Amino acid sequence: MSFLHSFTRSRMNRASSSRLSELPQRVESNRMSMVYATPQSKQSFGKLNIPKPQSVTSERRTSFFGSRTSGTGMARNSAFGGTEKMKDPRPLHDKAYVQQCIRQLCEFLSEKGFPGSMSVKSLQSPSTKEFLKIFEFIYCLLDPTFQMPTSKVEEEVPRILKDLGYPFVLSKSSMYSVGAPHTWPQVLGAVVWLIDTVKVFCCMSDQDLLFADFSDGSTEIEDGVEFNKLFMEYTAETYNKFMQGADTFDEEDADYLAKLKRLYNVDEGLLTSMEEKYRILSGEVERLEKESQTDRLMVKRTEKVKLQTDLQKLQSYRSNLESFKANLENKASGLAEELEASGLQVETLKQEESRLQHILSTQKFTPADIERINWEKRELQQTINSLSKSLEQAEQHMWNEEIALAKAKETAEVKLAEYHKLARKLKLIPVSAENACGHDFEIRTSTEYGPSTMVQCRTQIQQLLRKLITDVDEECSRLTDMKLSLEESIEQVNSNISDKANDLKQLREQIRRLDEQLEQDMQDIAHEEQKWSAEMESVETHRKLLEKKVTLGYDESVEQLKAAQQQYHLVLQETNEERRTVVNNLASVLTTAANHLSIVEKFLEDQHKRVDRVYAEAFREDEVDIQKMKDIMESFIAKVNSM
């Protein structure tokens, strides 16, 4: 499957467009939030108001195929015609990576038979002439008819890389000083990319051999109508979905690969075996690279520490075996004494048997005596056999018990070692450890411990561990709360960082424009210097002329700096005078306002007193009128009652 993927990607790279899904998924807006915007004053003294340029990346890029919108209303802009420069993701400023690239270049040159003598030391800072030889040699592997031009090399090399599809910009000014520390990493990155291109070209040259088993004898399918039709259908379908906002095309990739398999009659079993071989070889290569990159001295020291640890374990195991051997010797001595006693008993029985046999041979017995003696003999033989079997069973039982005891002791030692390892990892051992809190969590091996002692030790350690777990849970809850608060702070900081990143992006765009202008100026200066060098008589007079111009420019800069400082002091003086004028005017205005406020307060107090007085008089008049109305009403009621 990996070969089919590489074949498909090579065909897609050969076409005019590449996979659109490999572009950045979304373009972030560089507009700043108005919350963090600083209000600008209407007037500024001694400072020009320069508007901040808008970033090129903030403009919406449109496709020359026309605008397309999806069903949800979310449109996506095409990446064709974009002017934004790609940033090189390779760590070219990392010394280790640069050394790795130099070794790769040196190995490639020696492998391809570079005519000159080249070493890693000479590639640390090569001259322009050596670089041109290397570049010409590598490019001739792609185009054997290529010859390096004698003039305008600084323009030819970047143009060749651009035509080959090098995705990053290699400035023309870097060709003047290839071996400089600030230009050699970028040039080396371009050379390594060219080496990879040569390797891909060599692999694609053997394409017919690699895919010989996948065709039916026709080798012209790739450039035929069927392949072009499949490729155009796949490109159109993925581009339409990309314009609608999609970023991944898994279904289209799977469908396209299935059609290619049917077209080329791909053998899945062969591909699976090749992938397995590739995976095994890749793992072996990674292992060898890691072994080559690791420090052998550190590896040996680590092995020495491991061997010392194993030696300590073996010594402890040896001491345990010696103690076990002493116990077995004690038991063996006891069994030997028992065996010796049994042997003495057997000798006594043999003597008794010989005596009885002698008596039997010298005396005359009746058949009943003989039968009784034989019966006693059989009983004694059965007793001896039963005792022998009991002795064998006892020895076998003792051996089994000893084996079980040794296994149980080994299991206990393993579990105890795991417990001690885990306790050391948790910083519970020794007593002075960070998490021990003055408690002894270590379990010491001793044959004097009984079941009650082990249970007591286990209970004590469990109580301490429960207490430690409770403390750890409380600490975890506290740290979780702290983590949540920190996450909130981080979110706020990230939002601030995004805003600052937008500002930084705008500044980088401005710097990029200035760099382009500087590069153009440098090119113009280079052409002028060439014209001057042709007209001058020698390099020494040219150097003196440049020194004279630099001195004059420095003097002019110093004079301009003095003029700017004088202008700054003048503007500062004018600003201070205007500030004093504004302060005096403000003080007079505040005084007038305070006087006016006191007059208004006095007037309001007089009006308030007059209104109170008028209100009291009106209230008294109203009371008199009400009293008159009451008297009239009472007289009227009295007249009505009398009628």
Short mmCIF file of N, CA and C in Angstrom, two decimals, residues 384-517:
data_model
loop_
_atom_site.label_atom_id
_atom_site.label_comp_id
_atom_site.label_asym_id
_atom_site.label_seq_id
_atom_site.Cartn_x
_atom_site.Cartn_y
_atom_site.Cartn_z
N ILE A 384 9.61 -54.12 58.48
CA ILE A 384 10.74 -53.40 57.88
C ILE A 384 10.32 -52.67 56.61
N ASN A 385 9.52 -53.35 55.76
CA ASN A 385 9.06 -52.73 54.51
C ASN A 385 8.20 -51.50 54.79
N SER A 386 7.27 -51.66 55.76
CA SER A 386 6.40 -50.51 56.08
C SER A 386 7.20 -49.34 56.63
N LEU A 387 8.21 -49.68 57.49
CA LEU A 387 9.05 -48.61 58.02
C LEU A 387 9.87 -47.93 56.91
N SER A 388 10.37 -48.77 55.94
CA SER A 388 11.13 -48.19 54.83
C SER A 388 10.25 -47.26 53.99
N LYS A 389 9.00 -47.73 53.71
CA LYS A 389 8.08 -46.88 52.94
C LYS A 389 7.74 -45.60 53.69
N SER A 390 7.55 -45.74 55.02
CA SER A 390 7.25 -44.54 55.82
C SER A 390 8.43 -43.57 55.79
N LEU A 391 9.68 -44.17 55.86
CA LEU A 391 10.86 -43.30 55.80
C LEU A 391 10.96 -42.60 54.44
N GLU A 392 10.71 -43.32 53.34
CA GLU A 392 10.75 -42.70 52.01
C GLU A 392 9.67 -41.63 51.87
N GLN A 393 8.45 -41.95 52.35
CA GLN A 393 7.38 -40.95 52.28
C GLN A 393 7.71 -39.71 53.10
N ALA A 394 8.33 -39.95 54.29
CA ALA A 394 8.71 -38.80 55.12
C ALA A 394 9.77 -37.95 54.43
N GLU A 395 10.77 -38.63 53.80
CA GLU A 395 11.79 -37.87 53.07
C GLU A 395 11.20 -37.12 51.88
N GLN A 396 10.27 -37.79 51.13
CA GLN A 396 9.63 -37.12 49.99
C GLN A 396 8.79 -35.94 50.44
N HIS A 397 8.05 -36.15 51.56
CA HIS A 397 7.23 -35.05 52.09
C HIS A 397 8.11 -33.89 52.56
N MET A 398 9.24 -34.26 53.21
CA MET A 398 10.16 -33.21 53.66
C MET A 398 10.74 -32.46 52.45
N TRP A 399 11.07 -33.16 51.38
CA TRP A 399 11.62 -32.51 50.18
C TRP A 399 10.57 -31.58 49.53
N ASN A 400 9.31 -32.10 49.45
CA ASN A 400 8.24 -31.27 48.87
C ASN A 400 7.99 -30.02 49.71
N GLU A 401 8.00 -30.21 51.05
CA GLU A 401 7.80 -29.05 51.92
C GLU A 401 8.93 -28.03 51.77
N GLU A 402 10.17 -28.55 51.63
CA GLU A 402 11.30 -27.63 51.45
C GLU A 402 11.18 -26.87 50.12
N ILE A 403 10.76 -27.57 49.04
CA ILE A 403 10.57 -26.90 47.74
C ILE A 403 9.47 -25.86 47.83
N ALA A 404 8.34 -26.23 48.48
CA ALA A 404 7.23 -25.27 48.62
C ALA A 404 7.66 -24.07 49.45
N LEU A 405 8.47 -24.36 50.53
CA LEU A 405 8.96 -23.27 51.35
C LEU A 405 9.87 -22.34 50.55
N ALA A 406 10.75 -22.93 49.71
CA ALA A 406 11.64 -22.10 48.89
C ALA A 406 10.84 -21.26 47.89
N LYS A 407 9.82 -21.88 47.25
CA LYS A 407 8.99 -21.13 46.30
C LYS A 407 8.23 -20.01 46.99
N ALA A 408 7.67 -20.35 48.19
CA ALA A 408 6.93 -19.31 48.92
C ALA A 408 7.87 -18.18 49.33
N LYS A 409 9.10 -18.54 49.72
CA LYS A 409 10.05 -17.50 50.10
C LYS A 409 10.44 -16.65 48.89
N GLU A 410 10.65 -17.29 47.72
CA GLU A 410 10.96 -16.52 46.52
C GLU A 410 9.82 -15.59 46.13
N THR A 411 8.58 -16.13 46.21
CA THR A 411 7.40 -15.29 45.88
C THR A 411 7.31 -14.11 46.84
N ALA A 412 7.53 -14.40 48.14
CA ALA A 412 7.47 -13.32 49.12
C ALA A 412 8.57 -12.29 48.87
N GLU A 413 9.78 -12.76 48.50
CA GLU A 413 10.86 -11.82 48.21
C GLU A 413 10.55 -10.97 46.98
N VAL A 414 9.95 -11.61 45.94
CA VAL A 414 9.58 -10.84 44.74
C VAL A 414 8.54 -9.78 45.08
N LYS A 415 7.50 -10.19 45.82
CA LYS A 415 6.46 -9.22 46.19
C LYS A 415 7.04 -8.13 47.09
N LEU A 416 7.95 -8.54 48.00
CA LEU A 416 8.57 -7.55 48.87
C LEU A 416 9.45 -6.58 48.06
N ALA A 417 10.17 -7.11 47.05
CA ALA A 417 10.98 -6.23 46.19
C ALA A 417 10.09 -5.27 45.39
N GLU A 418 8.96 -5.80 44.88
CA GLU A 418 8.02 -4.92 44.16
C GLU A 418 7.47 -3.84 45.10
N TYR A 419 7.16 -4.27 46.35
CA TYR A 419 6.64 -3.29 47.30
C TYR A 419 7.68 -2.21 47.59
N HIS A 420 8.94 -2.64 47.80
CA HIS A 420 10.00 -1.66 48.08
C HIS A 420 10.26 -0.77 46.86
N LYS A 421 10.20 -1.35 45.65
CA LYS A 421 10.39 -0.55 44.44
C LYS A 421 9.30 0.50 44.30
N LEU A 422 8.05 0.06 44.51
CA LEU A 422 6.92 1.01 44.43
C LEU A 422 7.02 2.06 45.52
N ALA A 423 7.44 1.65 46.72
CA ALA A 423 7.57 2.60 47.83
C ALA A 423 8.68 3.62 47.54
N ARG A 424 9.79 3.16 46.95
CA ARG A 424 10.85 4.12 46.59
C ARG A 424 10.39 5.06 45.48
N LYS A 425 9.61 4.52 44.53
CA LYS A 425 9.08 5.39 43.48
C LYS A 425 8.14 6.42 44.06
N LEU A 426 7.35 6.02 45.08
CA LEU A 426 6.44 6.97 45.74
C LEU A 426 7.12 7.78 46.83
N LYS A 427 8.46 7.61 47.00
CA LYS A 427 9.24 8.36 47.98
C LYS A 427 8.73 8.10 49.40
N LEU A 428 8.50 6.79 49.72
CA LEU A 428 8.09 6.38 51.07
C LEU A 428 9.23 5.73 51.83
N ILE A 429 10.28 5.34 51.14
CA ILE A 429 11.44 4.68 51.73
C ILE A 429 12.66 5.47 51.32
N PRO A 430 13.61 5.77 52.22
CA PRO A 430 13.68 5.42 53.66
C PRO A 430 12.84 6.35 54.53
N VAL A 431 13.15 6.36 55.82
CA VAL A 431 12.34 7.15 56.76
C VAL A 431 12.48 8.63 56.44
N SER A 432 13.65 9.04 55.92
CA SER A 432 13.88 10.46 55.62
C SER A 432 13.37 10.86 54.24
N ALA A 433 12.57 9.99 53.57
CA ALA A 433 12.05 10.32 52.24
C ALA A 433 11.03 11.45 52.33
N GLU A 434 10.69 11.95 51.13
CA GLU A 434 9.82 13.14 51.06
C GLU A 434 8.41 12.84 51.57
N ASN A 435 7.85 11.68 51.17
CA ASN A 435 6.47 11.36 51.52
C ASN A 435 6.35 10.43 52.73
N ALA A 436 7.49 10.08 53.36
CA ALA A 436 7.43 9.14 54.49
C ALA A 436 6.88 9.80 55.75
N CYS A 437 7.10 11.10 55.91
CA CYS A 437 6.60 11.86 57.08
C CYS A 437 7.11 11.26 58.38
N GLY A 438 8.34 10.74 58.35
CA GLY A 438 8.93 10.21 59.58
C GLY A 438 8.52 8.78 59.90
N HIS A 439 7.70 8.13 59.06
CA HIS A 439 7.26 6.76 59.31
C HIS A 439 8.14 5.79 58.54
N ASP A 440 8.24 4.57 59.08
CA ASP A 440 9.06 3.54 58.47
C ASP A 440 8.15 2.59 57.70
N PHE A 441 8.16 2.68 56.35
CA PHE A 441 7.34 1.82 55.51
C PHE A 441 8.10 0.60 55.01
N GLU A 442 9.33 0.44 55.41
CA GLU A 442 10.14 -0.67 54.89
C GLU A 442 9.84 -1.95 55.66
N ILE A 443 9.73 -3.06 54.93
CA ILE A 443 9.50 -4.38 55.52
C ILE A 443 10.81 -5.15 55.40
N ARG A 444 11.38 -5.52 56.53
CA ARG A 444 12.68 -6.21 56.54
C ARG A 444 12.46 -7.72 56.59
N THR A 445 13.29 -8.41 55.80
CA THR A 445 13.18 -9.88 55.75
C THR A 445 13.88 -10.47 56.97
N SER A 446 13.18 -11.34 57.64
CA SER A 446 13.75 -12.02 58.82
C SER A 446 12.98 -13.31 59.05
N THR A 447 13.69 -14.34 59.41
CA THR A 447 13.05 -15.64 59.68
C THR A 447 12.40 -15.67 61.05
N GLU A 448 12.65 -14.62 61.85
CA GLU A 448 12.07 -14.60 63.19
C GLU A 448 10.63 -14.09 63.19
N TYR A 449 10.19 -13.51 62.08
CA TYR A 449 8.83 -12.99 62.02
C TYR A 449 7.84 -14.15 61.96
N GLY A 450 6.82 -14.03 62.75
CA GLY A 450 5.75 -15.00 62.73
C GLY A 450 4.52 -14.43 62.07
N PRO A 451 3.45 -15.21 61.97
CA PRO A 451 2.22 -14.70 61.34
C PRO A 451 1.66 -13.48 62.08
N SER A 452 1.70 -13.51 63.41
CA SER A 452 1.15 -12.38 64.16
C SER A 452 1.98 -11.11 63.91
N THR A 453 3.30 -11.28 63.83
CA THR A 453 4.15 -10.11 63.57
C THR A 453 3.90 -9.54 62.18
N MET A 454 3.73 -10.42 61.17
CA MET A 454 3.46 -9.95 59.82
C MET A 454 2.11 -9.25 59.75
N VAL A 455 1.10 -9.79 60.42
CA VAL A 455 -0.23 -9.15 60.42
C VAL A 455 -0.15 -7.79 61.09
N GLN A 456 0.61 -7.71 62.20
CA GLN A 456 0.74 -6.43 62.89
C GLN A 456 1.46 -5.41 62.01
N CYS A 457 2.54 -5.84 61.32
CA CYS A 457 3.27 -4.94 60.42
C CYS A 457 2.39 -4.50 59.26
N ARG A 458 1.62 -5.45 58.73
CA ARG A 458 0.72 -5.12 57.61
C ARG A 458 -0.34 -4.12 58.06
N THR A 459 -0.92 -4.33 59.24
CA THR A 459 -1.95 -3.41 59.75
C THR A 459 -1.37 -2.02 59.95
N GLN A 460 -0.18 -1.95 60.53
CA GLN A 460 0.44 -0.66 60.78
C GLN A 460 0.71 0.08 59.46
N ILE A 461 1.27 -0.64 58.45
CA ILE A 461 1.57 0.01 57.17
C ILE A 461 0.29 0.41 56.46
N GLN A 462 -0.75 -0.42 56.55
CA GLN A 462 -2.02 -0.06 55.91
C GLN A 462 -2.62 1.19 56.53
N GLN A 463 -2.55 1.31 57.86
CA GLN A 463 -3.06 2.52 58.50
C GLN A 463 -2.29 3.76 58.03
N LEU A 464 -0.96 3.63 57.97
CA LEU A 464 -0.15 4.78 57.51
C LEU A 464 -0.46 5.11 56.05
N LEU A 465 -0.63 4.06 55.22
CA LEU A 465 -0.93 4.30 53.82
C LEU A 465 -2.30 4.93 53.63
N ARG A 466 -3.30 4.47 54.43
CA ARG A 466 -4.63 5.10 54.33
C ARG A 466 -4.55 6.57 54.69
N LYS A 467 -3.82 6.87 55.75
CA LYS A 467 -3.67 8.27 56.12
C LYS A 467 -2.97 9.06 55.01
N LEU A 468 -1.93 8.43 54.42
CA LEU A 468 -1.21 9.10 53.34
C LEU A 468 -2.11 9.30 52.12
N ILE A 469 -2.95 8.29 51.81
CA ILE A 469 -3.89 8.41 50.68
C ILE A 469 -4.88 9.52 50.93
N THR A 470 -5.36 9.63 52.19
CA THR A 470 -6.29 10.72 52.51
C THR A 470 -5.63 12.08 52.30
N ASP A 471 -4.40 12.19 52.77
CA ASP A 471 -3.68 13.46 52.58
C ASP A 471 -3.46 13.74 51.09
N VAL A 472 -3.11 12.69 50.33
CA VAL A 472 -2.89 12.87 48.89
C VAL A 472 -4.18 13.27 48.19
N ASP A 473 -5.31 12.66 48.59
CA ASP A 473 -6.58 13.05 47.98
C ASP A 473 -6.91 14.50 48.26
N GLU A 474 -6.68 14.94 49.50
CA GLU A 474 -6.92 16.34 49.81
C GLU A 474 -6.01 17.25 49.00
N GLU A 475 -4.74 16.85 48.89
CA GLU A 475 -3.80 17.65 48.10
C GLU A 475 -4.20 17.67 46.63
N CYS A 476 -4.70 16.52 46.12
CA CYS A 476 -5.15 16.46 44.73
C CYS A 476 -6.35 17.38 44.49
N SER A 477 -7.31 17.37 45.44
CA SER A 477 -8.46 18.27 45.28
C SER A 477 -8.01 19.73 45.28
N ARG A 478 -7.07 20.04 46.20
CA ARG A 478 -6.57 21.41 46.23
C ARG A 478 -5.85 21.76 44.94
N LEU A 479 -5.02 20.83 44.45
CA LEU A 479 -4.30 21.09 43.20
C LEU A 479 -5.26 21.15 42.00
N THR A 480 -6.36 20.37 42.06
CA THR A 480 -7.36 20.43 40.98
C THR A 480 -8.00 21.80 40.93
N ASP A 481 -8.38 22.33 42.12
CA ASP A 481 -8.94 23.68 42.15
C ASP A 481 -7.93 24.70 41.62
N MET A 482 -6.69 24.53 42.05
CA MET A 482 -5.64 25.44 41.57
C MET A 482 -5.46 25.30 40.06
N LYS A 483 -5.56 24.04 39.55
CA LYS A 483 -5.42 23.81 38.13
C LYS A 483 -6.54 24.50 37.35
N LEU A 484 -7.77 24.42 37.86
CA LEU A 484 -8.88 25.07 37.18
C LEU A 484 -8.67 26.58 37.11
N SER A 485 -8.24 27.15 38.25
CA SER A 485 -7.99 28.59 38.24
C SER A 485 -6.87 28.95 37.28
N LEU A 486 -5.82 28.09 37.26
CA LEU A 486 -4.71 28.36 36.34
C LEU A 486 -5.15 28.20 34.88
N GLU A 487 -6.03 27.21 34.62
CA GLU A 487 -6.53 27.05 33.25
C GLU A 487 -7.32 28.27 32.80
N GLU A 488 -8.13 28.82 33.73
CA GLU A 488 -8.84 30.04 33.37
C GLU A 488 -7.87 31.18 33.07
N SER A 489 -6.84 31.27 33.92
CA SER A 489 -5.83 32.31 33.66
C SER A 489 -5.12 32.07 32.34
N ILE A 490 -4.84 30.78 32.05
CA ILE A 490 -4.14 30.45 30.80
C ILE A 490 -5.02 30.80 29.59
N GLU A 491 -6.34 30.53 29.71
CA GLU A 491 -7.23 30.88 28.61
C GLU A 491 -7.20 32.38 28.34
N GLN A 492 -7.26 33.15 29.44
CA GLN A 492 -7.21 34.59 29.26
C GLN A 492 -5.87 35.03 28.66
N VAL A 493 -4.78 34.40 29.15
CA VAL A 493 -3.46 34.74 28.62
C VAL A 493 -3.36 34.33 27.15
N ASN A 494 -3.96 33.17 26.80
CA ASN A 494 -3.93 32.73 25.40
C ASN A 494 -4.68 33.70 24.50
N SER A 495 -5.83 34.21 25.02
CA SER A 495 -6.55 35.20 24.21
C SER A 495 -5.69 36.45 24.01
N ASN A 496 -5.01 36.87 25.09
CA ASN A 496 -4.10 38.02 24.94
C ASN A 496 -2.96 37.70 23.97
N ILE A 497 -2.45 36.46 24.06
CA ILE A 497 -1.35 36.05 23.18
C ILE A 497 -1.80 36.04 21.73
N SER A 498 -3.06 35.57 21.49
CA SER A 498 -3.56 35.56 20.11
C SER A 498 -3.64 36.96 19.54
N ASP A 499 -4.12 37.91 20.40
CA ASP A 499 -4.17 39.29 19.92
C ASP A 499 -2.77 39.83 19.64
N LYS A 500 -1.86 39.55 20.58
CA LYS A 500 -0.48 40.00 20.35
C LYS A 500 0.14 39.31 19.14
N ALA A 501 -0.24 38.03 18.92
CA ALA A 501 0.29 37.31 17.75
C ALA A 501 -0.18 37.96 16.46
N ASN A 502 -1.44 38.45 16.47
CA ASN A 502 -1.93 39.15 15.28
C ASN A 502 -1.09 40.41 15.03
N ASP A 503 -0.83 41.16 16.13
CA ASP A 503 0.03 42.35 15.97
C ASP A 503 1.41 41.95 15.47
N LEU A 504 1.94 40.85 16.05
CA LEU A 504 3.27 40.39 15.63
C LEU A 504 3.28 39.96 14.16
N LYS A 505 2.17 39.37 13.72
CA LYS A 505 2.09 38.94 12.33
C LYS A 505 2.13 40.15 11.40
N GLN A 506 1.41 41.21 11.80
CA GLN A 506 1.44 42.42 10.99
C GLN A 506 2.85 43.01 10.95
N LEU A 507 3.50 43.02 12.12
CA LEU A 507 4.87 43.54 12.15
C LEU A 507 5.81 42.68 11.31
N ARG A 508 5.62 41.37 11.33
CA ARG A 508 6.46 40.50 10.51
C ARG A 508 6.23 40.75 9.02
N GLU A 509 4.96 41.01 8.68
CA GLU A 509 4.69 41.32 7.28
C GLU A 509 5.40 42.60 6.86
N GLN A 510 5.35 43.60 7.76
CA GLN A 510 6.05 44.85 7.46
C GLN A 510 7.55 44.61 7.36
N ILE A 511 8.09 43.75 8.25
CA ILE A 511 9.53 43.43 8.21
C ILE A 511 9.86 42.69 6.91
N ARG A 512 8.94 41.81 6.49
CA ARG A 512 9.18 41.08 5.24
C ARG A 512 9.27 42.03 4.06
N ARG A 513 8.35 43.00 4.03
CA ARG A 513 8.41 43.97 2.95
C ARG A 513 9.71 44.77 2.98
N LEU A 514 10.09 45.14 4.21
CA LEU A 514 11.35 45.87 4.33
C LEU A 514 12.53 45.00 3.90
N ASP A 515 12.47 43.69 4.22
CA ASP A 515 13.54 42.78 3.79
C ASP A 515 13.59 42.68 2.27
N GLU A 516 12.41 42.62 1.64
CA GLU A 516 12.40 42.57 0.18
C GLU A 516 12.98 43.84 -0.41
N GLN A 517 12.57 44.98 0.18
CA GLN A 517 13.13 46.24 -0.30
C GLN A 517 14.64 46.27 -0.11
#
